[in-house]
Short mmCIF file of C-alpha atoms and ligand atoms in Angstrom, two decimals:
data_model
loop_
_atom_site.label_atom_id
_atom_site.label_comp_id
_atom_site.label_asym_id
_atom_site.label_seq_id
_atom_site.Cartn_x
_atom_site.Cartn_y
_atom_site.Cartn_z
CA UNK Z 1 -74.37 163.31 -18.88
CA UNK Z 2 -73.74 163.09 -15.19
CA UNK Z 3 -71.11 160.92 -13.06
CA UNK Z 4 -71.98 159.44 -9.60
CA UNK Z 5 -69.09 159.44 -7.08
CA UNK Z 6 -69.25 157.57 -4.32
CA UNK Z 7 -67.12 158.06 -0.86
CA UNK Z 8 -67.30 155.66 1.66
CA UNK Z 9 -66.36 156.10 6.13
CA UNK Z 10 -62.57 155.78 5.42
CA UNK Z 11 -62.75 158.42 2.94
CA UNK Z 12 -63.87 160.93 5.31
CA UNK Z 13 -63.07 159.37 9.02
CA UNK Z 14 -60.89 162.78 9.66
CA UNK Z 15 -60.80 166.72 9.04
CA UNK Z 16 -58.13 165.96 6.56
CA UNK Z 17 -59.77 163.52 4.90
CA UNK Z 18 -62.59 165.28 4.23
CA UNK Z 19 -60.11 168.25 2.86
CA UNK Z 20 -59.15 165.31 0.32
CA UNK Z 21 -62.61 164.24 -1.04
CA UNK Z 22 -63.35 168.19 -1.52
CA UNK Z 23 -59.97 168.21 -3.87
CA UNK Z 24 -61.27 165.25 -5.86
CA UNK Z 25 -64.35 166.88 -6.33
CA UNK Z 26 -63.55 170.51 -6.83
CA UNK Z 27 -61.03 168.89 -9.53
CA UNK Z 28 -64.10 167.64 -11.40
CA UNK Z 29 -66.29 170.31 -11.25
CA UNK Z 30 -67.50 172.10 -14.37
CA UNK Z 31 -66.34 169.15 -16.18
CA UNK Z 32 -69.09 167.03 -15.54
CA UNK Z 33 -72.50 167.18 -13.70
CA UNK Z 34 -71.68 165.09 -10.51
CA UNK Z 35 -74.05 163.67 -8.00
CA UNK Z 36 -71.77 161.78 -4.69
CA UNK Z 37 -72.82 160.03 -2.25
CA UNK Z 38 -71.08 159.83 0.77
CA UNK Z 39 -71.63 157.45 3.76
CA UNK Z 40 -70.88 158.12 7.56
CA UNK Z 41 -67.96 159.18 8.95
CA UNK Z 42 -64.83 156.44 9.80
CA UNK Z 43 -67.01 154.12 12.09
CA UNK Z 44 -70.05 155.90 13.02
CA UNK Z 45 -72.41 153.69 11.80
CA UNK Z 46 -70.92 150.81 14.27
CA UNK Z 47 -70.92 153.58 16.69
CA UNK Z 48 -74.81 154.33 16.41
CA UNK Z 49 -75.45 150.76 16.24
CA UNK Z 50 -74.22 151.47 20.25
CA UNK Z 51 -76.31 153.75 20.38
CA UNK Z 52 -79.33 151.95 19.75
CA UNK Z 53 -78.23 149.54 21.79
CA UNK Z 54 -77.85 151.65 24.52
CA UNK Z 55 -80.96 153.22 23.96
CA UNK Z 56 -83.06 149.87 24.25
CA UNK Z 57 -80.81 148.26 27.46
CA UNK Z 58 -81.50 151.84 29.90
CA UNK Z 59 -85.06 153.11 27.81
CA UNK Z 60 -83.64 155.85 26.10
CA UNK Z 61 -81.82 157.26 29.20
CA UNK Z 62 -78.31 156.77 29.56
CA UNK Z 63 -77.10 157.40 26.05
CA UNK Z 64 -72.94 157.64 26.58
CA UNK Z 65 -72.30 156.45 23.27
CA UNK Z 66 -73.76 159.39 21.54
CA UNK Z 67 -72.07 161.51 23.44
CA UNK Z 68 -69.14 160.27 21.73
CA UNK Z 69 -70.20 160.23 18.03
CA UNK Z 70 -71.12 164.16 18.90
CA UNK Z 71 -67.46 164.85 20.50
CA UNK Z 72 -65.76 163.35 16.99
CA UNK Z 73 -68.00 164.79 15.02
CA UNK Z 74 -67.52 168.27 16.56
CA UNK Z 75 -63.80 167.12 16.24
CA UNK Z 76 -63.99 167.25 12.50
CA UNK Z 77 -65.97 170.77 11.97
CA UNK Z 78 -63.22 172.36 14.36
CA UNK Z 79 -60.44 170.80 12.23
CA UNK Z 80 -62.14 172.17 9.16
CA UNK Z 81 -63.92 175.34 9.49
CA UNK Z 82 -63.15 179.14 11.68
CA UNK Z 83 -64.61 179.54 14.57
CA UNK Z 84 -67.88 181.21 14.07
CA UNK Z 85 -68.56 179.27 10.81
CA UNK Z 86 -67.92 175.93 12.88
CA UNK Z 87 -70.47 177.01 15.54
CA UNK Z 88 -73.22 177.18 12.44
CA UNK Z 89 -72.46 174.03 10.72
CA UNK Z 90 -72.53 172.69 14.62
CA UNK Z 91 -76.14 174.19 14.66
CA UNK Z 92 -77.23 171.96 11.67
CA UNK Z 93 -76.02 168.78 13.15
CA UNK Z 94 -77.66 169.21 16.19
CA UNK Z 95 -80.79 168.98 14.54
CA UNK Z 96 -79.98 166.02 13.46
CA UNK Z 97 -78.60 165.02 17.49
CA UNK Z 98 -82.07 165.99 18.62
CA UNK Z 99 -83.61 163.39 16.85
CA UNK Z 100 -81.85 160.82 17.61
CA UNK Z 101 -82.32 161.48 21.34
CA UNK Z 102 -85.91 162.11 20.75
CA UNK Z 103 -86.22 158.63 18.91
CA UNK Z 104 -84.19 156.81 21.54
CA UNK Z 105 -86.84 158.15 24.20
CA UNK Z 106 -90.05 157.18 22.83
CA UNK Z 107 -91.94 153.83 22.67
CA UNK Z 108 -90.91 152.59 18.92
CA UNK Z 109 -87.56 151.96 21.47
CA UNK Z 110 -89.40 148.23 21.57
CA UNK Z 111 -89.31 147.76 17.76
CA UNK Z 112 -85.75 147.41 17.45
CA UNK Z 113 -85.31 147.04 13.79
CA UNK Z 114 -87.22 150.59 13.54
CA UNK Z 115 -85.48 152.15 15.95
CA UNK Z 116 -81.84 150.97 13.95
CA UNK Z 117 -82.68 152.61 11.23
CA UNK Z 118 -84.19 156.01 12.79
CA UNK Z 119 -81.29 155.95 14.83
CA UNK Z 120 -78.36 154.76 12.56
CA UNK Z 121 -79.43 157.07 9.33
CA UNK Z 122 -78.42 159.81 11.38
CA UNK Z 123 -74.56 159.16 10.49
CA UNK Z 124 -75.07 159.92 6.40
CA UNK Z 125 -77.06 162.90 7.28
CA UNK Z 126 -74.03 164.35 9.37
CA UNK Z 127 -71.27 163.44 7.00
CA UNK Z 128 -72.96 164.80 4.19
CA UNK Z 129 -74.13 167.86 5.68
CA UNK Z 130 -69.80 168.63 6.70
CA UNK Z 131 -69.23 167.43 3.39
CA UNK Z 132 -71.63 169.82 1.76
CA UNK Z 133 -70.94 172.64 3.67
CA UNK Z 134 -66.97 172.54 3.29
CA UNK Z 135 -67.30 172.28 -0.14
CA UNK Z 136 -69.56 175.36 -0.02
CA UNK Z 137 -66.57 177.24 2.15
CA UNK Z 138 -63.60 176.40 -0.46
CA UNK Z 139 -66.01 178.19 -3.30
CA UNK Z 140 -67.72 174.28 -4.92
CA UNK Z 141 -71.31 174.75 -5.30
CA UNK Z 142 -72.63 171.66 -3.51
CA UNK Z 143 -76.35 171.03 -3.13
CA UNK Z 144 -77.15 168.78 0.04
CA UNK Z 145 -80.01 166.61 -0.92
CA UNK Z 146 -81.71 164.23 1.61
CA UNK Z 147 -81.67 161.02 -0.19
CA UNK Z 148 -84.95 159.84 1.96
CA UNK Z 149 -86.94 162.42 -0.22
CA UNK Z 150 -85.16 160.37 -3.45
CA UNK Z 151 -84.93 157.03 -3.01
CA UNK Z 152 -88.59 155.17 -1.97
CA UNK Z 153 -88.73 152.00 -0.19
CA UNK Z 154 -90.92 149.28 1.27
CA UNK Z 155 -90.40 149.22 5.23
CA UNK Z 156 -88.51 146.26 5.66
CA UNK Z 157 -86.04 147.98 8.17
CA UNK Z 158 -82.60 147.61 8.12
CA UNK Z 159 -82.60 145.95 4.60
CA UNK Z 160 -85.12 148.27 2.66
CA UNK Z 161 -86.33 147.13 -0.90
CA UNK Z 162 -86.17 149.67 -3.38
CA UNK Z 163 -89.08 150.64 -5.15
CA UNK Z 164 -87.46 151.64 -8.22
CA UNK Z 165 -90.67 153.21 -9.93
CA UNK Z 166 -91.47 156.26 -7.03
CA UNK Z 167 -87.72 156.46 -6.97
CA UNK Z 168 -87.14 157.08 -10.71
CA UNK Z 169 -90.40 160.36 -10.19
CA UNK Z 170 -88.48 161.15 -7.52
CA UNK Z 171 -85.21 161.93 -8.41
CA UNK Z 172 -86.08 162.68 -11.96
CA UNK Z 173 -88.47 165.58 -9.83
CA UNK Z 174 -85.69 166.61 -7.47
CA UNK Z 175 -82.29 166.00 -8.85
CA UNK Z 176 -82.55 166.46 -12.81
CA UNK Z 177 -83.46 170.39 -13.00
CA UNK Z 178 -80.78 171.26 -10.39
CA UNK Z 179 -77.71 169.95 -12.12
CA UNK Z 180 -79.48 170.38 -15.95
CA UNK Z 181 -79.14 173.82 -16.18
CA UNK Z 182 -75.40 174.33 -17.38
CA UNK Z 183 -74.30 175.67 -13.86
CA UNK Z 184 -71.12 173.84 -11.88
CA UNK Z 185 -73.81 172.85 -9.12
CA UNK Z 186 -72.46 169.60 -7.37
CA UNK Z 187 -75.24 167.37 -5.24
CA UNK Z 188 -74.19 165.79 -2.31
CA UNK Z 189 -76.03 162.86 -0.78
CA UNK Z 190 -76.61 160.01 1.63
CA UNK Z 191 -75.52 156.78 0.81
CA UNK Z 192 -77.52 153.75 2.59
CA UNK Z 193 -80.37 155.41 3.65
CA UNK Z 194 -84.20 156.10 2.22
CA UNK Z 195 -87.46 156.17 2.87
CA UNK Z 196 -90.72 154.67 3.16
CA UNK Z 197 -94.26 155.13 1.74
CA UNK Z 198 -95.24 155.90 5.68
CA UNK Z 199 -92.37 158.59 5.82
CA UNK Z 200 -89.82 156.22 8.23
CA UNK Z 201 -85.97 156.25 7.66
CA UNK Z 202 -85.09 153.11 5.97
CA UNK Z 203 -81.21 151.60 5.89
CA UNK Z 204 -80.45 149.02 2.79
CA UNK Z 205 -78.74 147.42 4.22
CA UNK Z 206 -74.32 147.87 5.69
CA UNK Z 207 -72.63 148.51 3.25
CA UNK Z 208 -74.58 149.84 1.22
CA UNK Z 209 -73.77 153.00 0.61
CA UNK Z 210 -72.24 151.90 -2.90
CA UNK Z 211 -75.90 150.32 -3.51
CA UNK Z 212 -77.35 153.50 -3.14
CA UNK Z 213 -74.63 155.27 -6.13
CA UNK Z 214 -75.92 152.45 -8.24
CA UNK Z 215 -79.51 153.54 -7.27
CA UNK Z 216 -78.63 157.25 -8.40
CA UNK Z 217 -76.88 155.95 -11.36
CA UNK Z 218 -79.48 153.88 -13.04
CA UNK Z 219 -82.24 156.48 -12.53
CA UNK Z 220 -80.06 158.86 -13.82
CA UNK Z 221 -78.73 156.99 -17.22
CA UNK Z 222 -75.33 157.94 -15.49
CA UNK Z 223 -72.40 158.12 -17.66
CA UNK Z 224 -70.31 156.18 -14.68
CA UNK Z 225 -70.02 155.74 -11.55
CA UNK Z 226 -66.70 156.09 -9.39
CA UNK Z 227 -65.82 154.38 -6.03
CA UNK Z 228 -63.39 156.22 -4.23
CA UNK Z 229 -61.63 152.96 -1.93
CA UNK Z 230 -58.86 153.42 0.44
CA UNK Z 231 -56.89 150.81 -2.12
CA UNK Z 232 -55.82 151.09 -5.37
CA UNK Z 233 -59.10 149.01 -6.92
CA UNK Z 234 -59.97 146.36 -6.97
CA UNK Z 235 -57.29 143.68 -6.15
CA UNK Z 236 -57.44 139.75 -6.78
CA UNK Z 237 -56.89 139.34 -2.89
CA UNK Z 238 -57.79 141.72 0.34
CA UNK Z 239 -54.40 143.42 0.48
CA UNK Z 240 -54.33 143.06 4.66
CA UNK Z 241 -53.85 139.51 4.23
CA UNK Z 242 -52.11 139.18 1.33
CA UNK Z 243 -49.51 142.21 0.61
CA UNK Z 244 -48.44 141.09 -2.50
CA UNK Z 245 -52.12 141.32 -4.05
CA UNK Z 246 -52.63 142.29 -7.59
CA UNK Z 247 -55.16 145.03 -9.10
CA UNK Z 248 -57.30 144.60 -11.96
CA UNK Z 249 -56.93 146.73 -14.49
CA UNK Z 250 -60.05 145.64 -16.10
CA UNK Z 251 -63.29 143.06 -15.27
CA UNK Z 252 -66.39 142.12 -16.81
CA UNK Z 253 -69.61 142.89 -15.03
CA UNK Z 254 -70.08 139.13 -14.42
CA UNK Z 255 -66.38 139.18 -12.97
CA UNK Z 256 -67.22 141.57 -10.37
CA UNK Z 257 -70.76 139.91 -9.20
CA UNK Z 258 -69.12 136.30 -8.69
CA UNK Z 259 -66.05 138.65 -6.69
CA UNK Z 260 -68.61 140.76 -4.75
CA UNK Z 261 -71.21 137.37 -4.40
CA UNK Z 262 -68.60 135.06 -2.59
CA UNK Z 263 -67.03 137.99 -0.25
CA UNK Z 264 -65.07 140.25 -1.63
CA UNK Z 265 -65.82 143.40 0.45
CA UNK Z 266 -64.33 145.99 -2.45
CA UNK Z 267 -67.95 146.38 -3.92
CA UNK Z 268 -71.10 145.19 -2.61
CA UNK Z 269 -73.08 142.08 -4.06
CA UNK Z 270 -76.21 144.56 -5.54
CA UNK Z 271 -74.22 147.45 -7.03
CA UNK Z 272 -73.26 145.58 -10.05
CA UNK Z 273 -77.22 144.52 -11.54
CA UNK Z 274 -78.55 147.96 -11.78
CA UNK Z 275 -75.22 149.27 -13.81
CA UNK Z 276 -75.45 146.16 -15.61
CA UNK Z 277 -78.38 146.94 -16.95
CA UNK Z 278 -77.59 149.61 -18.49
CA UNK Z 279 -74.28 149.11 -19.30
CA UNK Z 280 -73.10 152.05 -17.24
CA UNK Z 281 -69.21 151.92 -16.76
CA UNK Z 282 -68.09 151.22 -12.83
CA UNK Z 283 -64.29 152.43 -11.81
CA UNK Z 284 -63.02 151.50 -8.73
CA UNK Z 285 -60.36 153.93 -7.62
CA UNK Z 286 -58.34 154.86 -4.94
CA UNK Z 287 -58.67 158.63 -2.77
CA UNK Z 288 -55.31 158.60 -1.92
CA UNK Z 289 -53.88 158.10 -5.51
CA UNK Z 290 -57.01 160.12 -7.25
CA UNK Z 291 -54.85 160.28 -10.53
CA UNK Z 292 -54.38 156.61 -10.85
CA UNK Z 293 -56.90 154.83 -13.09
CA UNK Z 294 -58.06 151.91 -10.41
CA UNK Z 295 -60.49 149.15 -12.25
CA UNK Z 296 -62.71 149.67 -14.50
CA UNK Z 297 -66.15 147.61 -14.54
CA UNK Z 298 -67.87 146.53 -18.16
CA UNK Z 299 -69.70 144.65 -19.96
CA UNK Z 300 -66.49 143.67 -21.98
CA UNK Z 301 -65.55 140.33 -21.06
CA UNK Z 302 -61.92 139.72 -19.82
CA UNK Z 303 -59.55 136.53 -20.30
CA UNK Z 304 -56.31 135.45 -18.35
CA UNK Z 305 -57.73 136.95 -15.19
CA UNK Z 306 -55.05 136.33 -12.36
CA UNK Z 307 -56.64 134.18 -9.63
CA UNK Z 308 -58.22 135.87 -7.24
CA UNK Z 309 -58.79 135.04 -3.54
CA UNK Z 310 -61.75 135.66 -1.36
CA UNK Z 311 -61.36 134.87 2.51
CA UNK Z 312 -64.73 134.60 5.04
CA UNK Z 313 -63.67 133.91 8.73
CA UNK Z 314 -66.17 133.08 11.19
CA UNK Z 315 -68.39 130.28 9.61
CA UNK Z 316 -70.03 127.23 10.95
CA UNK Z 317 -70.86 124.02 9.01
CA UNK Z 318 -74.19 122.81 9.68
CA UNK Z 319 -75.04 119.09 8.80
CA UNK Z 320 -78.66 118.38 8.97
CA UNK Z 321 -80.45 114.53 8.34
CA UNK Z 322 -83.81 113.50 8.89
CA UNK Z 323 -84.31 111.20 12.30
CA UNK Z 324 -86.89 109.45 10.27
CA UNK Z 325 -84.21 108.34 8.01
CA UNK Z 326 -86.16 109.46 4.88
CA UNK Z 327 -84.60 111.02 1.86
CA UNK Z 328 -83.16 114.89 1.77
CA UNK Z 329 -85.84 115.66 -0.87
CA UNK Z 330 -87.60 118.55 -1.99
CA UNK Z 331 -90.05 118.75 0.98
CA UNK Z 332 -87.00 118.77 3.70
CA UNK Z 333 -85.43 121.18 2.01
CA UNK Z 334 -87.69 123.73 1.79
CA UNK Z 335 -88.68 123.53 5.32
CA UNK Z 336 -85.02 124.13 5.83
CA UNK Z 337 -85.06 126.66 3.52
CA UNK Z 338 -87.63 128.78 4.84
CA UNK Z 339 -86.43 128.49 8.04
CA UNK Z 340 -83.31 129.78 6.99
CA UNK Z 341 -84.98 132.57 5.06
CA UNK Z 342 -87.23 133.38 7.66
CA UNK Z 343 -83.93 134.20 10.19
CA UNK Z 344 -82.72 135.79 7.21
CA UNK Z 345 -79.62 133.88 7.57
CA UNK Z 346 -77.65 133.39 4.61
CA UNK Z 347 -76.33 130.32 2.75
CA UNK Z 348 -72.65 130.76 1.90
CA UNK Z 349 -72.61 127.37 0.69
CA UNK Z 350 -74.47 124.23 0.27
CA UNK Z 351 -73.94 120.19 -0.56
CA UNK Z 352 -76.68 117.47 -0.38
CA UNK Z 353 -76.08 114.29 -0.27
CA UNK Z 354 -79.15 111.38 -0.52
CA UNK Z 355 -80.00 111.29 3.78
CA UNK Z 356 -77.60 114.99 4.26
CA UNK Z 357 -78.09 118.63 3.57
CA UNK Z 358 -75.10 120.52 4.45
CA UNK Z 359 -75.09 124.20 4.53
CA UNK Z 360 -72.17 126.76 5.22
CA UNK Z 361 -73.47 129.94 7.14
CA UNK Z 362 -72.10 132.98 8.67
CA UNK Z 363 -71.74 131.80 12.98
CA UNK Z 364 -73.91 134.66 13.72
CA UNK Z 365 -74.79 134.36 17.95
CA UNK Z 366 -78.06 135.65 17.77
CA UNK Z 367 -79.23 133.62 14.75
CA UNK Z 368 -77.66 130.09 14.40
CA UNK Z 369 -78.33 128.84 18.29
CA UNK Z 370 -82.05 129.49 17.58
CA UNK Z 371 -81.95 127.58 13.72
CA UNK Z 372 -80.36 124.91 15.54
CA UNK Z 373 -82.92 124.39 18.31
CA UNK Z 374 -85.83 124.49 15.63
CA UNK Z 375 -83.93 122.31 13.46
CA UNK Z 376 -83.33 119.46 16.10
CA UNK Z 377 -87.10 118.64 16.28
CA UNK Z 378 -86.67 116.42 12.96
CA UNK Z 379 -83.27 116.57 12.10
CA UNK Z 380 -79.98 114.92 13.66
CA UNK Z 381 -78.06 118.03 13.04
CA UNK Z 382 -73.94 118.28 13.58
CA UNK Z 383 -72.58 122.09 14.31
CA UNK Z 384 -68.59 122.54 13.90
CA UNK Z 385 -67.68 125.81 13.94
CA UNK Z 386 -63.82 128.33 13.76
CA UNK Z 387 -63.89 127.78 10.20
CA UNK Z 388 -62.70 129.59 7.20
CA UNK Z 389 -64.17 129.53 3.60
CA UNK Z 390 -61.93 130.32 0.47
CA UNK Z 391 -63.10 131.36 -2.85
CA UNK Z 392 -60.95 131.02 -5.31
CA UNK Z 393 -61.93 132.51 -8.60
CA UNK Z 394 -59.53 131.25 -11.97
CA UNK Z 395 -57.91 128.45 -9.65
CA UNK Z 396 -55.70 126.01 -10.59
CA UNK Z 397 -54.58 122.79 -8.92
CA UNK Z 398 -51.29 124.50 -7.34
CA UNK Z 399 -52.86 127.85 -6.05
CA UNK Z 400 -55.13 125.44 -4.46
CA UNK Z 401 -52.29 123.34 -2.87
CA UNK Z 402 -50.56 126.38 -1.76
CA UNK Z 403 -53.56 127.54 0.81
CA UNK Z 404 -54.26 123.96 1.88
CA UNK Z 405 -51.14 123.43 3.43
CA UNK Z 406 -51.38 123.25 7.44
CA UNK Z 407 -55.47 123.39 6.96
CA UNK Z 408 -57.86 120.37 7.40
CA UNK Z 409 -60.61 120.36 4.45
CA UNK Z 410 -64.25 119.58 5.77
CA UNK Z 411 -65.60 119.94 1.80
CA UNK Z 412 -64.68 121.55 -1.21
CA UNK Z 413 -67.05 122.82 -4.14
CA UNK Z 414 -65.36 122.81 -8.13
CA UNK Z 415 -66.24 124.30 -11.12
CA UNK Z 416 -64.82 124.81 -14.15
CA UNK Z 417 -63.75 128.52 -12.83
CA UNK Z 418 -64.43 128.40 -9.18
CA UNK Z 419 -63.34 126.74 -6.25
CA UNK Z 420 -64.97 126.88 -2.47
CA UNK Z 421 -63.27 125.68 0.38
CA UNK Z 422 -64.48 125.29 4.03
CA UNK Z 423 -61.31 124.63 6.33
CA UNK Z 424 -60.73 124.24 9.52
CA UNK Z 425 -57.30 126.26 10.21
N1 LIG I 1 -72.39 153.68 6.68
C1 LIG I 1 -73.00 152.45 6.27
C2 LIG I 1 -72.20 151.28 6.81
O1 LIG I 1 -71.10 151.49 7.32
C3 LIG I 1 -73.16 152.35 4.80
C4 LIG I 1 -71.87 152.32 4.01
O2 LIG I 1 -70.84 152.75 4.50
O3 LIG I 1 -71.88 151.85 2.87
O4 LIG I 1 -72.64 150.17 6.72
MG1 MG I 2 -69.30 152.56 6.06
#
């Protein structure tokens, strides 16, 4: 059976990181068939994102920024390899450099979505090929396989749909007689990225890098997969706020979608259905401990969970009521709905009342102004924004106290094992 490990940017954002990941992996080699996936480097995805910005402001020619993800990337093959080795892995990347210059020059510059994602895939493909080609210097047999001739998707850019059937041909084609024939050969991959039916570079989506393990995991009738996190697992509150924050030992796969649904960054929202499914174990675990056990992910279910705390900064409250003073009924709301939908903007949280619909978004600039405007043709609509939303999962009346005090409530949501706040701090 094989095991999926996935790496994210902080678990390779230096030459000695990268030095780590290749221990973890040469420790597991032989022992199991592995597939990883790895994502881009420390923060080169945000730093591409520049570039494509860049690239659409000046037409494709002043492009600075890339200058830059080249200099640390060329940072990190001189901290890992001799000289004349260095100069050949350099060779490799600058394919990949060349076509990202080539893309931020031509005409598709107007489609910006497009470009993103011809642009911004670029980051896995240069991780992975350091990765693969360190691991190759120390002795591992890695395989470097371009996930966008694995996983198939629709060409919805920057949030690509998978099609699960092409993918399964696909990978069954490319992946299962390379690591099926009792050698120690190890495949490295991109996380995040695919491809369409037309043959474009497709991103799922930030983040989701631990999407794409899942991906290679269900296809596979993986054994388990394994998150390698710069923290210890997965922890009932985000450890930079809260130092005191506890791990979890163990959660149930429903556990970990409500965690990963109302914000908690650890995993993201989509990894969980696909292992679900097919009740393939998730560990969380952390790279700088590697002999620690982390979290582990079933389908047992788990009781006495601590409470656990999920912050999301940066939302606006948006209070919308007909001007015709009719009823908030099914026909408003799914106008509101699909406008929402059609900006792709998200609902973090929701209350109607009989003449109000309230929703809770992410106070995204370049989405909300525009909502707003269309709204205001038929709706009185209020707009506060600055505020906070808490999830608390396993609350009780006194944890609830305790993050209330010196906060104004604007509206809270209960269940029986949830609580949602929106405050204004
Ligand atoms: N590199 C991508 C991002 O930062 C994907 C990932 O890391 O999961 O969003
Ligand atoms: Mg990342």
């Amino acid at each position: 059976m094989i095991k999926i490990f996935k790496f994210g940017g902080a678990s390779v954002k230096d030459a000695e990181s990268v030095k780590n990941v290749a221990s973890i992996i040469a420790r597991f080699k032989g022992e199991d068939k592995l597939l990883c996936v790895v994502s881009a480097m420390g923060k080169t995805t945000n730093a591409l994102e520049e570039v494509v910005k860049q690239a659409i402001t000046s037409e494709g020619k002043n492009l600075d920024k890339l200058e830059e993800v080249k200099r640390f990337h060329r940072e990190i093959i001189e901290g890992l390899f001799p000289e004349d080795k260095a100069v050949e892995v350099w060779e490799e990347l600058d394919e990949v450099f060349t076509e990202v210059e080539v893309f931020a020059g031509s005409e598709s510059a107007n489609e910006y979505n497009f470009l993103y994602d011809q642009i911004v895939s670029a980051g896995e493909l240069l991780s992975t090929k350091i990765v693969a080609r360190y691991l190759q210097h120390i002795g591992v047999q890695a395989i470097f396989k371009d996930a966008r001739g694995l996983i198939r998707t629709d060409n919805t850019y920057r949030e690509g749909r998978v099609n699960w059937t092409v993918t399964k041909v696909l990978v069954e084609k490319n992946v299962v007689p390379v690591i099926s024939d009792g050698n120690d050969k190890i495949i490295i991959t991109q996380g995040f990225i695919g491809r369409s039916n037309e043959g474009s570079s497709v991103t799922l989506g930030r983040e989701g890098s631990d999407y794409s393990a899942a991906i290679f995991a269900h296809t596979l009738d993986a054994q388990e997969v394994t998150i390698w996190k710069d923290v210890p697992g997965v922890l009932n509150a985000d450890p930079k706020r809260f130092p005191e924050a506890q791990l979890f030992n163990r959660l149930s796969y429903t556990d970990a979608i409500e965690l990963a649904y109302y914000g908690a960054t650890v995993i993201h929202p989509k990894t969980i259905k696909p292992l679900q499914n097919k009740n393939i174990t998730l560990r969380v675990r952390s790279f700088i401990h590697p002999d620690a056990a982390g979290t582990e992910v079933t389908s047992m279910e788990t009781f006495g969970l601590l409470p656990a705390f999920i912050f999301k900064d940066n939302q606006a409250l948006i209070s919308i009521s007909p001007k015709d003073f009719s009823f908030i009924a099914e026909d408003n709301l799914s106008y509101i709905f699909t406008l929402l939908a059609n900006t792709r903007v998200k609902v973090n949280l929701m209350e109607n009342s009989a003449i109000r619909f309230m929703v809770c978004v992410d106070n995204d600039a370049q989405k909300i102004p525009g909502i707003i405007q269309e709204l205001e043709k038929d709706y009185h609509v209020t707009f506060s924004e600055n505020l906070q939303l808490i999830t608390i999962r396993n609350y009780n009346e006194s944890v609830v106290d305790m993050l209330l005090r010196g906060k104004t409530l604007l509206t809270e949501q209960k269940s029986t094992q949830t609580v949602r706040l929106v405050v204004k701090i």
